[in-house]
mmCIF file of C-alpha atoms in Angstrom:
data_model
loop_
_atom_site.group_PDB
_atom_site.id
_atom_site.type_symbol
_atom_site.label_atom_id
_atom_site.label_comp_id
_atom_site.label_asym_id
_atom_site.label_seq_id
_atom_site.Cartn_x
_atom_site.Cartn_y
_atom_site.Cartn_z
ATOM 1 C CA MET A 1 -52.598 58.192 -51.872
ATOM 2 C CA ASN A 2 -51.779 55.671 -54.554
ATOM 3 C CA PHE A 3 -50.801 52.179 -53.460
ATOM 4 C CA LEU A 4 -50.343 50.826 -56.980
ATOM 5 C CA LEU A 5 -46.871 50.157 -58.334
ATOM 6 C CA THR A 6 -45.878 51.970 -61.507
ATOM 7 C CA GLU A 7 -45.473 49.954 -64.674
ATOM 8 C CA GLU A 8 -41.681 50.042 -64.273
ATOM 9 C CA GLN A 9 -41.827 48.976 -60.630
ATOM 10 C CA GLU A 10 -44.190 46.116 -61.427
ATOM 11 C CA THR A 11 -41.961 44.961 -64.293
ATOM 12 C CA MET A 12 -38.938 44.901 -61.997
ATOM 13 C CA ARG A 13 -40.939 43.113 -59.306
ATOM 14 C CA GLN A 14 -41.982 40.364 -61.700
ATOM 15 C CA MET A 15 -38.424 40.032 -63.026
ATOM 16 C CA ALA A 16 -37.036 39.727 -59.499
ATOM 17 C CA ARG A 17 -39.708 37.209 -58.476
ATOM 18 C CA LYS A 18 -39.084 35.062 -61.527
ATOM 19 C CA PHE A 19 -35.333 35.114 -60.910
ATOM 20 C CA ALA A 20 -35.801 34.289 -57.225
ATOM 21 C CA GLU A 21 -38.070 31.350 -57.997
ATOM 22 C CA GLN A 22 -36.093 29.933 -60.908
ATOM 23 C CA GLU A 23 -32.475 30.695 -59.986
ATOM 24 C CA ILE A 24 -32.186 31.445 -56.262
ATOM 25 C CA ALA A 25 -34.667 29.251 -54.389
ATOM 26 C CA PRO A 26 -33.533 25.926 -55.965
ATOM 27 C CA VAL A 27 -29.949 26.383 -54.692
ATOM 28 C CA ALA A 28 -30.513 28.409 -51.509
ATOM 29 C CA LEU A 29 -30.581 25.473 -49.086
ATOM 30 C CA GLU A 30 -27.485 23.908 -50.654
ATOM 31 C CA TYR A 31 -25.425 27.090 -50.372
ATOM 32 C CA ASP A 32 -26.665 27.594 -46.822
ATOM 33 C CA GLU A 33 -25.679 24.069 -45.821
ATOM 34 C CA LYS A 34 -22.217 24.413 -47.370
ATOM 35 C CA ASN A 35 -21.684 27.898 -45.891
ATOM 36 C CA GLU A 36 -20.462 28.819 -49.363
ATOM 37 C CA PHE A 37 -20.743 32.106 -51.271
ATOM 38 C CA HIS A 38 -23.266 31.966 -54.121
ATOM 39 C CA ALA A 39 -20.705 32.931 -56.776
ATOM 40 C CA GLU A 40 -22.547 31.337 -59.705
ATOM 41 C CA LEU A 41 -25.538 33.623 -59.147
ATOM 42 C CA ILE A 42 -23.584 36.884 -59.451
ATOM 43 C CA PRO A 43 -23.172 36.912 -63.268
ATOM 44 C CA LYS A 44 -26.803 35.832 -63.631
ATOM 45 C CA LEU A 45 -27.958 38.671 -61.391
ATOM 46 C CA PHE A 46 -25.799 41.065 -63.408
ATOM 47 C CA GLU A 47 -27.230 39.901 -66.743
ATOM 48 C CA THR A 48 -30.771 40.644 -65.574
ATOM 49 C CA GLY A 49 -29.841 44.066 -64.189
ATOM 50 C CA LEU A 50 -30.776 43.054 -60.648
ATOM 51 C CA LEU A 51 -27.191 43.339 -59.393
ATOM 52 C CA THR A 52 -27.104 47.067 -60.213
ATOM 53 C CA VAL A 53 -30.607 48.217 -59.218
ATOM 54 C CA GLY A 54 -29.067 50.974 -57.092
ATOM 55 C CA VAL A 55 -26.896 52.461 -59.849
ATOM 56 C CA PRO A 56 -28.287 55.813 -61.089
ATOM 57 C CA GLU A 57 -29.338 56.025 -64.722
ATOM 58 C CA GLU A 58 -26.792 58.764 -65.514
ATOM 59 C CA TYR A 59 -24.010 56.378 -64.479
ATOM 60 C CA GLY A 60 -25.142 53.401 -66.515
ATOM 61 C CA GLY A 61 -27.687 51.849 -64.181
ATOM 62 C CA PRO A 62 -31.435 51.296 -64.492
ATOM 63 C CA GLY A 63 -32.216 54.390 -62.410
ATOM 64 C CA ILE A 64 -34.934 52.705 -60.362
ATOM 65 C CA ASP A 65 -36.574 54.832 -57.655
ATOM 66 C CA THR A 66 -36.407 53.876 -53.986
ATOM 67 C CA VAL A 67 -39.821 52.197 -53.897
ATOM 68 C CA GLY A 68 -38.810 50.099 -56.899
ATOM 69 C CA GLN A 69 -35.538 49.132 -55.227
ATOM 70 C CA ALA A 70 -37.411 47.998 -52.115
ATOM 71 C CA VAL A 71 -39.802 45.919 -54.207
ATOM 72 C CA VAL A 72 -36.848 44.177 -55.882
ATOM 73 C CA MET A 73 -35.131 43.548 -52.534
ATOM 74 C CA GLU A 74 -38.299 42.006 -51.108
ATOM 75 C CA GLU A 75 -38.639 39.607 -54.012
ATOM 76 C CA LEU A 76 -34.975 38.573 -53.936
ATOM 77 C CA ALA A 77 -35.180 37.945 -50.185
ATOM 78 C CA ARG A 78 -38.253 35.814 -50.757
ATOM 79 C CA GLY A 79 -35.869 33.524 -52.652
ATOM 80 C CA CYS A 80 -32.939 33.838 -50.230
ATOM 81 C CA ALA A 81 -32.027 36.531 -47.721
ATOM 82 C CA ALA A 82 -28.295 35.934 -48.225
ATOM 83 C CA VAL A 83 -28.463 36.631 -51.954
ATOM 84 C CA ALA A 84 -30.578 39.721 -51.390
ATOM 85 C CA THR A 85 -28.120 40.896 -48.736
ATOM 86 C CA THR A 86 -25.233 40.562 -51.203
ATOM 87 C CA VAL A 87 -27.045 42.722 -53.754
ATOM 88 C CA ALA A 88 -28.283 45.312 -51.262
ATOM 89 C CA ALA A 89 -24.873 45.671 -49.601
ATOM 90 C CA SER A 90 -23.181 46.246 -52.953
ATOM 91 C CA CYS A 91 -25.302 48.527 -55.107
ATOM 92 C CA LEU A 92 -27.218 50.224 -52.287
ATOM 93 C CA LEU A 93 -25.398 50.387 -48.933
ATOM 94 C CA ALA A 94 -21.813 50.580 -50.263
ATOM 95 C CA ALA A 95 -22.969 52.987 -52.951
ATOM 96 C CA ASP A 96 -24.885 55.260 -50.575
ATOM 97 C CA PRO A 97 -21.830 57.304 -49.437
ATOM 98 C CA VAL A 98 -20.976 57.796 -53.107
ATOM 99 C CA VAL A 99 -24.504 58.943 -53.935
ATOM 100 C CA ILE A 100 -24.481 61.259 -50.908
ATOM 101 C CA ALA A 101 -21.066 62.900 -51.160
ATOM 102 C CA ALA A 102 -19.102 61.989 -54.309
ATOM 103 C CA ASN A 103 -18.352 64.325 -57.189
ATOM 104 C CA HIS A 104 -19.037 63.384 -60.804
ATOM 105 C CA GLU A 105 -15.612 61.823 -61.419
ATOM 106 C CA GLN A 106 -15.800 59.736 -58.233
ATOM 107 C CA LYS A 107 -19.279 58.495 -59.103
ATOM 108 C CA GLN A 108 -18.154 57.508 -62.579
ATOM 109 C CA ARG A 109 -15.176 55.619 -61.217
ATOM 110 C CA PHE A 110 -17.153 53.810 -58.527
ATOM 111 C CA PHE A 111 -20.193 52.896 -60.605
ATOM 112 C CA ASN A 112 -18.042 51.758 -63.529
ATOM 113 C CA VAL A 113 -16.804 48.961 -61.256
ATOM 114 C CA LEU A 114 -20.366 47.874 -60.463
ATOM 115 C CA ASN A 115 -21.318 48.115 -64.126
ATOM 116 C CA GLU A 116 -18.654 45.490 -64.848
ATOM 117 C CA GLY A 117 -20.567 42.997 -62.700
ATOM 118 C CA LYS A 118 -18.305 43.404 -59.679
ATOM 119 C CA LEU A 119 -19.308 43.881 -56.058
ATOM 120 C CA ALA A 120 -18.771 46.631 -53.494
ATOM 121 C CA ALA A 121 -18.692 46.633 -49.693
ATOM 122 C CA PHE A 122 -19.424 49.208 -46.993
ATOM 123 C CA CYS A 123 -16.659 49.247 -44.346
ATOM 124 C CA LEU A 124 -17.888 50.878 -41.170
ATOM 125 C CA THR A 125 -18.161 48.361 -38.297
ATOM 126 C CA GLU A 126 -15.158 47.551 -36.126
ATOM 127 C CA PRO A 127 -14.736 45.230 -33.124
ATOM 128 C CA GLY A 128 -15.239 48.159 -30.734
ATOM 129 C CA ALA A 129 -17.422 50.339 -32.937
ATOM 130 C CA GLY A 130 -20.734 48.937 -34.103
ATOM 131 C CA SER A 131 -23.678 51.059 -33.035
ATOM 132 C CA ASP A 132 -21.180 53.601 -31.640
ATOM 133 C CA VAL A 133 -19.737 54.820 -34.937
ATOM 134 C CA ALA A 134 -17.727 57.616 -33.327
ATOM 135 C CA ALA A 135 -15.607 55.027 -31.462
ATOM 136 C CA LEU A 136 -13.982 53.576 -34.586
ATOM 137 C CA LYS A 137 -10.188 53.354 -34.570
ATOM 138 C CA THR A 138 -9.282 53.091 -38.259
ATOM 139 C CA THR A 139 -7.160 56.103 -39.191
ATOM 140 C CA ALA A 140 -6.401 58.006 -42.378
ATOM 141 C CA LYS A 141 -3.353 60.288 -42.271
ATOM 142 C CA LEU A 142 -2.646 62.771 -45.036
ATOM 143 C CA GLU A 143 0.903 62.491 -46.353
ATOM 144 C CA GLY A 144 1.477 64.790 -49.302
ATOM 145 C CA ASP A 145 -1.114 63.977 -51.947
ATOM 146 C CA GLU A 146 -2.108 60.656 -50.373
ATOM 147 C CA TYR A 147 -4.049 59.365 -47.392
ATOM 148 C CA VAL A 148 -2.542 56.390 -45.554
ATOM 149 C CA ILE A 149 -5.206 54.141 -44.041
ATOM 150 C CA ASN A 150 -4.615 51.761 -41.147
ATOM 151 C CA GLY A 151 -7.187 49.700 -39.291
ATOM 152 C CA SER A 152 -9.409 46.654 -39.310
ATOM 153 C CA LYS A 153 -13.105 46.335 -40.086
ATOM 154 C CA CYS A 154 -15.324 43.413 -39.058
ATOM 155 C CA PHE A 155 -18.664 41.884 -40.078
ATOM 156 C CA ILE A 156 -18.270 43.355 -43.564
ATOM 157 C CA THR A 157 -20.875 42.039 -45.983
ATOM 158 C CA ASN A 158 -19.192 41.201 -49.323
ATOM 159 C CA GLY A 159 -15.846 41.682 -47.564
ATOM 160 C CA GLY A 160 -14.280 38.636 -49.179
ATOM 161 C CA VAL A 161 -15.718 39.143 -52.661
ATOM 162 C CA ALA A 162 -15.852 42.920 -53.258
ATOM 163 C CA ASP A 163 -13.556 44.764 -55.665
ATOM 164 C CA ILE A 164 -14.165 48.208 -54.224
ATOM 165 C CA PHE A 165 -14.941 49.563 -50.765
ATOM 166 C CA THR A 166 -16.380 52.677 -49.168
ATOM 167 C CA VAL A 167 -14.404 53.020 -45.946
ATOM 168 C CA CYS A 168 -14.991 55.173 -42.879
ATOM 169 C CA ALA A 169 -11.824 56.284 -41.074
ATOM 170 C CA SER A 170 -10.729 59.081 -38.763
ATOM 171 C CA VAL A 171 -8.278 61.806 -39.761
ATOM 172 C CA ASP A 172 -8.131 62.996 -36.142
ATOM 173 C CA ARG A 173 -9.364 60.686 -33.382
ATOM 174 C CA SER A 174 -9.202 63.509 -30.818
ATOM 175 C CA LYS A 175 -12.152 65.118 -32.620
ATOM 176 C CA GLY A 176 -14.433 62.095 -32.135
ATOM 177 C CA HIS A 177 -17.200 61.926 -34.722
ATOM 178 C CA LYS A 178 -16.065 65.268 -36.188
ATOM 179 C CA GLY A 179 -12.848 63.637 -37.388
ATOM 180 C CA LEU A 180 -14.529 60.925 -39.466
ATOM 181 C CA CYS A 181 -14.279 60.706 -43.264
ATOM 182 C CA PHE A 182 -15.363 58.343 -46.034
ATOM 183 C CA PHE A 183 -13.011 57.130 -48.739
ATOM 184 C CA ILE A 184 -13.186 55.002 -51.868
ATOM 185 C CA VAL A 185 -10.624 52.203 -51.585
ATOM 186 C CA GLU A 186 -9.975 49.686 -54.358
ATOM 187 C CA LYS A 187 -9.306 46.107 -53.270
ATOM 188 C CA ASP A 188 -6.154 45.750 -55.394
ATOM 189 C CA ARG A 189 -4.281 48.501 -53.522
ATOM 190 C CA PRO A 190 -1.244 47.229 -51.591
ATOM 191 C CA GLY A 191 -2.068 46.655 -47.936
ATOM 192 C CA VAL A 192 -5.724 45.703 -48.411
ATOM 193 C CA SER A 193 -6.443 42.151 -47.251
ATOM 194 C CA VAL A 194 -9.361 39.966 -46.247
ATOM 195 C CA GLY A 195 -9.358 38.525 -42.733
ATOM 196 C CA LYS A 196 -11.475 35.959 -40.949
ATOM 197 C CA LYS A 197 -14.586 34.612 -42.648
ATOM 198 C CA GLU A 198 -17.475 34.464 -40.186
ATOM 199 C CA ASN A 199 -19.404 31.220 -39.611
ATOM 200 C CA LYS A 200 -22.887 32.657 -39.176
ATOM 201 C CA LEU A 201 -26.251 31.517 -37.836
ATOM 202 C CA GLY A 202 -28.098 32.781 -40.908
ATOM 203 C CA ILE A 203 -27.521 34.402 -44.315
ATOM 204 C CA ARG A 204 -24.710 31.869 -44.473
ATOM 205 C CA SER A 205 -24.016 32.103 -48.192
ATOM 206 C CA SER A 206 -23.320 35.838 -48.041
ATOM 207 C CA SER A 207 -19.662 36.762 -47.586
ATOM 208 C CA THR A 208 -19.044 38.243 -44.120
ATOM 209 C CA THR A 209 -15.389 38.860 -43.268
ATOM 210 C CA ASP A 210 -12.856 41.140 -41.671
ATOM 211 C CA VAL A 211 -11.237 43.651 -44.035
ATOM 212 C CA ILE A 212 -7.781 44.842 -43.027
ATOM 213 C CA PHE A 213 -5.964 48.008 -44.109
ATOM 214 C CA GLU A 214 -2.203 48.167 -43.513
ATOM 215 C CA ASP A 215 -0.511 51.354 -44.735
ATOM 216 C CA VAL A 216 -2.931 51.532 -47.650
ATOM 217 C CA ARG A 217 -2.156 54.570 -49.783
ATOM 218 C CA ILE A 218 -4.940 56.235 -51.726
ATOM 219 C CA PRO A 219 -4.946 59.573 -53.577
ATOM 220 C CA LYS A 220 -6.582 62.614 -51.976
ATOM 221 C CA GLU A 221 -9.139 62.403 -54.763
ATOM 222 C CA ASN A 222 -10.622 59.297 -53.068
ATOM 223 C CA LEU A 223 -11.963 61.372 -50.156
ATOM 224 C CA LEU A 224 -15.759 61.655 -50.365
ATOM 225 C CA GLY A 225 -16.933 65.142 -49.526
ATOM 226 C CA LYS A 226 -14.594 66.966 -47.169
ATOM 227 C CA GLU A 227 -12.756 66.050 -43.982
ATOM 228 C CA GLY A 228 -15.153 65.718 -41.060
ATOM 229 C CA ASP A 229 -18.159 64.755 -43.200
ATOM 230 C CA GLY A 230 -17.873 61.046 -42.375
ATOM 231 C CA PHE A 231 -20.327 60.842 -39.482
ATOM 232 C CA LYS A 232 -22.985 62.783 -41.376
ATOM 233 C CA ILE A 233 -22.459 60.570 -44.445
ATOM 234 C CA ALA A 234 -22.702 57.410 -42.324
ATOM 235 C CA MET A 235 -25.973 58.511 -40.722
ATOM 236 C CA LYS A 236 -27.484 59.449 -44.083
ATOM 237 C CA ALA A 237 -26.313 56.165 -45.613
ATOM 238 C CA LEU A 238 -27.940 54.185 -42.801
ATOM 239 C CA ASP A 239 -31.163 56.153 -43.232
ATOM 240 C CA MET A 240 -31.099 55.182 -46.915
ATOM 241 C CA SER A 241 -30.311 51.522 -46.279
ATOM 242 C CA ARG A 242 -32.689 50.740 -43.412
ATOM 243 C CA PRO A 243 -35.876 50.587 -45.527
ATOM 244 C CA MET A 244 -34.012 48.152 -47.805
ATOM 245 C CA VAL A 245 -33.229 45.879 -44.853
ATOM 246 C CA ALA A 246 -36.882 46.190 -43.862
ATOM 247 C CA ALA A 247 -37.818 45.101 -47.389
ATOM 248 C CA LEU A 248 -35.569 42.040 -47.013
ATOM 249 C CA ALA A 249 -37.355 41.223 -43.751
ATOM 250 C CA VAL A 250 -40.718 41.466 -45.490
ATOM 251 C CA GLY A 251 -39.508 39.124 -48.233
ATOM 252 C CA VAL A 252 -38.262 36.482 -45.802
ATOM 253 C CA ALA A 253 -41.476 36.686 -43.771
ATOM 254 C CA GLN A 254 -43.573 36.435 -46.948
ATOM 255 C CA ALA A 255 -41.758 33.268 -47.982
ATOM 256 C CA ALA A 256 -42.231 31.753 -44.520
ATOM 257 C CA MET A 257 -45.933 32.587 -44.450
ATOM 258 C CA GLU A 258 -46.518 31.138 -47.904
ATOM 259 C CA TYR A 259 -44.758 27.901 -47.022
ATOM 260 C CA ALA A 260 -46.580 27.570 -43.683
ATOM 261 C CA THR A 261 -49.944 28.268 -45.344
ATOM 262 C CA ASN A 262 -49.451 25.640 -48.046
ATOM 263 C CA TYR A 263 -48.220 23.127 -45.483
ATOM 264 C CA ALA A 264 -51.248 23.772 -43.250
ATOM 265 C CA LYS A 265 -53.597 23.013 -46.131
ATOM 266 C CA GLU A 266 -51.909 19.666 -46.816
ATOM 267 C CA ARG A 267 -50.966 18.403 -43.336
ATOM 268 C CA MET A 268 -53.677 16.152 -41.903
ATOM 269 C CA ALA A 269 -54.436 15.870 -38.185
ATOM 270 C CA PHE A 270 -57.566 14.635 -36.426
ATOM 271 C CA GLY A 271 -59.006 13.699 -39.812
ATOM 272 C CA LYS A 272 -58.735 17.142 -41.406
ATOM 273 C CA PRO A 273 -56.093 19.616 -42.649
ATOM 274 C CA ILE A 274 -54.556 21.565 -39.774
ATOM 275 C CA ALA A 275 -55.591 24.714 -41.676
ATOM 276 C CA ALA A 276 -59.125 23.928 -40.473
ATOM 277 C CA LEU A 277 -58.012 24.415 -36.868
ATOM 278 C CA GLN A 278 -58.715 27.900 -35.535
ATOM 279 C CA GLY A 279 -55.417 27.980 -33.652
ATOM 280 C CA ILE A 280 -53.521 27.595 -36.934
ATOM 281 C CA GLN A 281 -55.799 30.024 -38.760
ATOM 282 C CA PHE A 282 -55.145 32.731 -36.183
ATOM 283 C CA MET A 283 -51.377 32.259 -36.513
ATOM 284 C CA LEU A 284 -51.581 32.581 -40.295
ATOM 285 C CA ALA A 285 -53.862 35.631 -40.043
ATOM 286 C CA ASP A 286 -51.441 37.321 -37.628
ATOM 287 C CA MET A 287 -48.607 36.674 -40.103
ATOM 288 C CA ALA A 288 -50.567 38.306 -42.911
ATOM 289 C CA MET A 289 -51.447 41.378 -40.816
ATOM 290 C CA GLN A 290 -47.894 41.946 -39.631
ATOM 291 C CA ILE A 291 -46.326 41.449 -43.066
ATOM 292 C CA GLU A 292 -48.718 43.870 -44.733
ATOM 293 C CA ALA A 293 -48.174 46.493 -42.022
ATOM 294 C CA ALA A 294 -44.399 46.188 -42.430
ATOM 295 C CA ARG A 295 -44.623 46.421 -46.213
ATOM 296 C CA LEU A 296 -46.674 49.614 -45.978
ATOM 297 C CA LEU A 297 -44.109 51.158 -43.612
ATOM 298 C CA VAL A 298 -41.332 50.258 -46.049
ATOM 299 C CA HIS A 299 -43.153 51.760 -49.004
ATOM 300 C CA LYS A 300 -44.021 54.930 -47.093
ATOM 301 C CA ALA A 301 -40.398 55.462 -46.017
ATOM 302 C CA CYS A 302 -39.233 54.932 -49.593
ATOM 303 C CA TRP A 303 -41.968 57.170 -51.011
ATOM 304 C CA LEU A 304 -40.998 59.983 -48.650
ATOM 305 C CA LYS A 305 -37.376 59.705 -49.771
ATOM 306 C CA ASP A 306 -38.362 59.769 -53.441
ATOM 307 C CA ALA A 307 -40.565 62.813 -52.759
ATOM 308 C CA GLY A 308 -37.627 64.655 -51.183
ATOM 309 C CA LEU A 309 -39.356 64.765 -47.788
ATOM 310 C CA PRO A 310 -37.876 63.929 -44.350
ATOM 311 C CA TYR A 311 -37.877 60.170 -43.915
ATOM 312 C CA SER A 312 -35.307 59.384 -41.197
ATOM 313 C CA VAL A 313 -37.924 58.475 -38.578
ATOM 314 C CA LEU A 314 -39.930 56.388 -41.059
ATOM 315 C CA SER A 315 -36.681 54.679 -42.004
ATOM 316 C CA SER A 316 -36.224 53.542 -38.392
ATOM 317 C CA LEU A 317 -39.925 52.769 -37.958
ATOM 318 C CA SER A 318 -39.886 50.483 -40.991
ATOM 319 C CA LYS A 319 -36.631 48.763 -40.105
ATOM 320 C CA GLY A 320 -37.451 48.272 -36.429
ATOM 321 C CA PHE A 321 -40.970 46.991 -37.055
ATOM 322 C CA ALA A 322 -40.084 44.779 -40.023
ATOM 323 C CA GLY A 323 -37.079 43.195 -38.300
ATOM 324 C CA ASP A 324 -39.105 42.219 -35.237
ATOM 325 C CA MET A 325 -42.025 41.131 -37.420
ATOM 326 C CA CYS A 326 -39.805 38.860 -39.489
ATOM 327 C CA MET A 327 -38.461 37.098 -36.399
ATOM 328 C CA LYS A 328 -42.013 36.543 -35.093
ATOM 329 C CA VAL A 329 -43.455 35.346 -38.403
ATOM 330 C CA THR A 330 -40.640 32.924 -39.178
ATOM 331 C CA THR A 331 -40.709 31.500 -35.654
ATOM 332 C CA ASP A 332 -44.458 30.959 -35.985
ATOM 333 C CA ALA A 333 -43.932 29.323 -39.382
ATOM 334 C CA VAL A 334 -41.651 26.773 -37.719
ATOM 335 C CA GLN A 335 -44.374 26.226 -35.111
ATOM 336 C CA VAL A 336 -47.015 25.588 -37.778
ATOM 337 C CA LEU A 337 -44.842 22.830 -39.224
ATOM 338 C CA GLY A 338 -44.214 21.383 -35.775
ATOM 339 C CA GLY A 339 -41.396 18.833 -35.705
ATOM 340 C CA TYR A 340 -40.887 19.144 -39.457
ATOM 341 C CA GLY A 341 -40.251 22.854 -39.039
ATOM 342 C CA TYR A 342 -37.183 21.994 -36.988
ATOM 343 C CA ILE A 343 -35.708 19.811 -39.715
ATOM 344 C CA LYS A 344 -33.298 21.254 -42.298
ATOM 345 C CA GLU A 345 -35.085 19.407 -45.093
ATOM 346 C CA TYR A 346 -37.781 22.076 -44.823
ATOM 347 C CA PRO A 347 -36.960 25.741 -45.525
ATOM 348 C CA VAL A 348 -38.715 27.380 -42.577
ATOM 349 C CA GLU A 349 -35.854 26.758 -40.153
ATOM 350 C CA LYS A 350 -33.583 28.632 -42.593
ATOM 351 C CA TYR A 351 -36.079 31.487 -42.764
ATOM 352 C CA MET A 352 -35.991 31.702 -38.958
ATOM 353 C CA ARG A 353 -32.178 31.702 -38.852
ATOM 354 C CA ASP A 354 -32.007 34.309 -41.620
ATOM 355 C CA ALA A 355 -34.596 36.465 -39.838
ATOM 356 C CA LYS A 356 -32.456 37.105 -36.777
ATOM 357 C CA ILE A 357 -29.957 39.327 -38.601
ATOM 358 C CA MET A 358 -32.822 41.616 -39.630
ATOM 359 C CA GLN A 359 -32.976 42.744 -35.982
ATOM 360 C CA ILE A 360 -29.217 43.400 -35.897
ATOM 361 C CA TYR A 361 -27.536 44.807 -39.012
ATOM 362 C CA GLU A 362 -27.934 48.413 -40.173
ATOM 363 C CA GLY A 363 -28.780 49.321 -36.577
ATOM 364 C CA THR A 364 -30.310 46.939 -34.062
ATOM 365 C CA SER A 365 -34.001 47.002 -33.204
ATOM 366 C CA GLN A 366 -33.008 48.806 -30.008
ATOM 367 C CA VAL A 367 -31.079 51.490 -31.922
ATOM 368 C CA GLN A 368 -34.170 52.075 -34.067
ATOM 369 C CA ARG A 369 -36.162 52.689 -30.897
ATOM 370 C CA VAL A 370 -33.535 55.177 -29.713
ATOM 371 C CA VAL A 371 -33.898 57.090 -32.990
ATOM 372 C CA ILE A 372 -37.702 56.983 -32.877
ATOM 373 C CA ALA A 373 -37.963 57.983 -29.215
ATOM 374 C CA GLY A 374 -35.365 60.716 -29.634
ATOM 375 C CA ASN A 375 -37.452 62.250 -32.392
ATOM 376 C CA MET A 376 -40.622 61.976 -30.301
ATOM 377 C CA LEU A 377 -39.012 63.709 -27.329
ATOM 378 C CA LYS A 378 -37.377 66.608 -29.169
#
């Protein structure tokens, strides 16, 4: 076993940390308070190469391996989970169906959009189809050489700011999950529109909206893989994305622990820093143990993927553990700060609000347990 990062991974980690500290952290609270998308950061992220960390080298990207991608996501989330979510949803999650099932021409077309500094979005969730993917109602009917897409997606990260989408729709709803397909859909096609913008508890500066498709015509060439592959593509894409969400959770928890630790060393009570109190020390030690355990799960899941080995269970293990860990650590960070932790002037309350989504998106903590237990009981 080798727990050291490669030279390339360490270089990317340092770049991401520097960007998070200098560009993201100073504006994170302001964007959160305004519930406003962090548009000014997008060109800056693109210039550094951080916006396209998921783009393969043969299609103009940096070609970073999965462990390296997770390291970058952790560092960006340490600055702000919303910014990291924007990046991960674009060049990783939305790109995953393309990586999994697209041909060379489709990959070129899709990644060329990202290489122009634009964003992508993954359109799967619907009002009645979240964890139950097979229940989605969006349809794609073949008419001549075109598919006509109709339906509405909700809770779409980057929905209001993306220029290109990967969309899951059914060509035959009577077939259930066997009728699902994935398509590339450009935002400028007639019939594509952005619906309601969500007013969220956390990750408030990421764009989360409905995306609506009304008689949207796309060429047959925009079908990824073949008809009926959609469910398999979705499951593989979620396997690929879950360690990245886990990495975001680790980054948020790391930021919360660091802030709580520094505060504990400075805050005086009973004539000494509260860090001298064993009750506080135990809370900080528990944070450190849980964060390191989650990070190791993330890196193992990513390493298995890079090695070409089965990693689906580790994907769920890392995501489930890290999401729950992040909620616990950030809540304890608020507790360490006491009354100040509850005040928006201090960042720990934002960390706690941002942490909650880590237990929900890309499969809830309960869904991860279903996957894990199902594998155990086979």
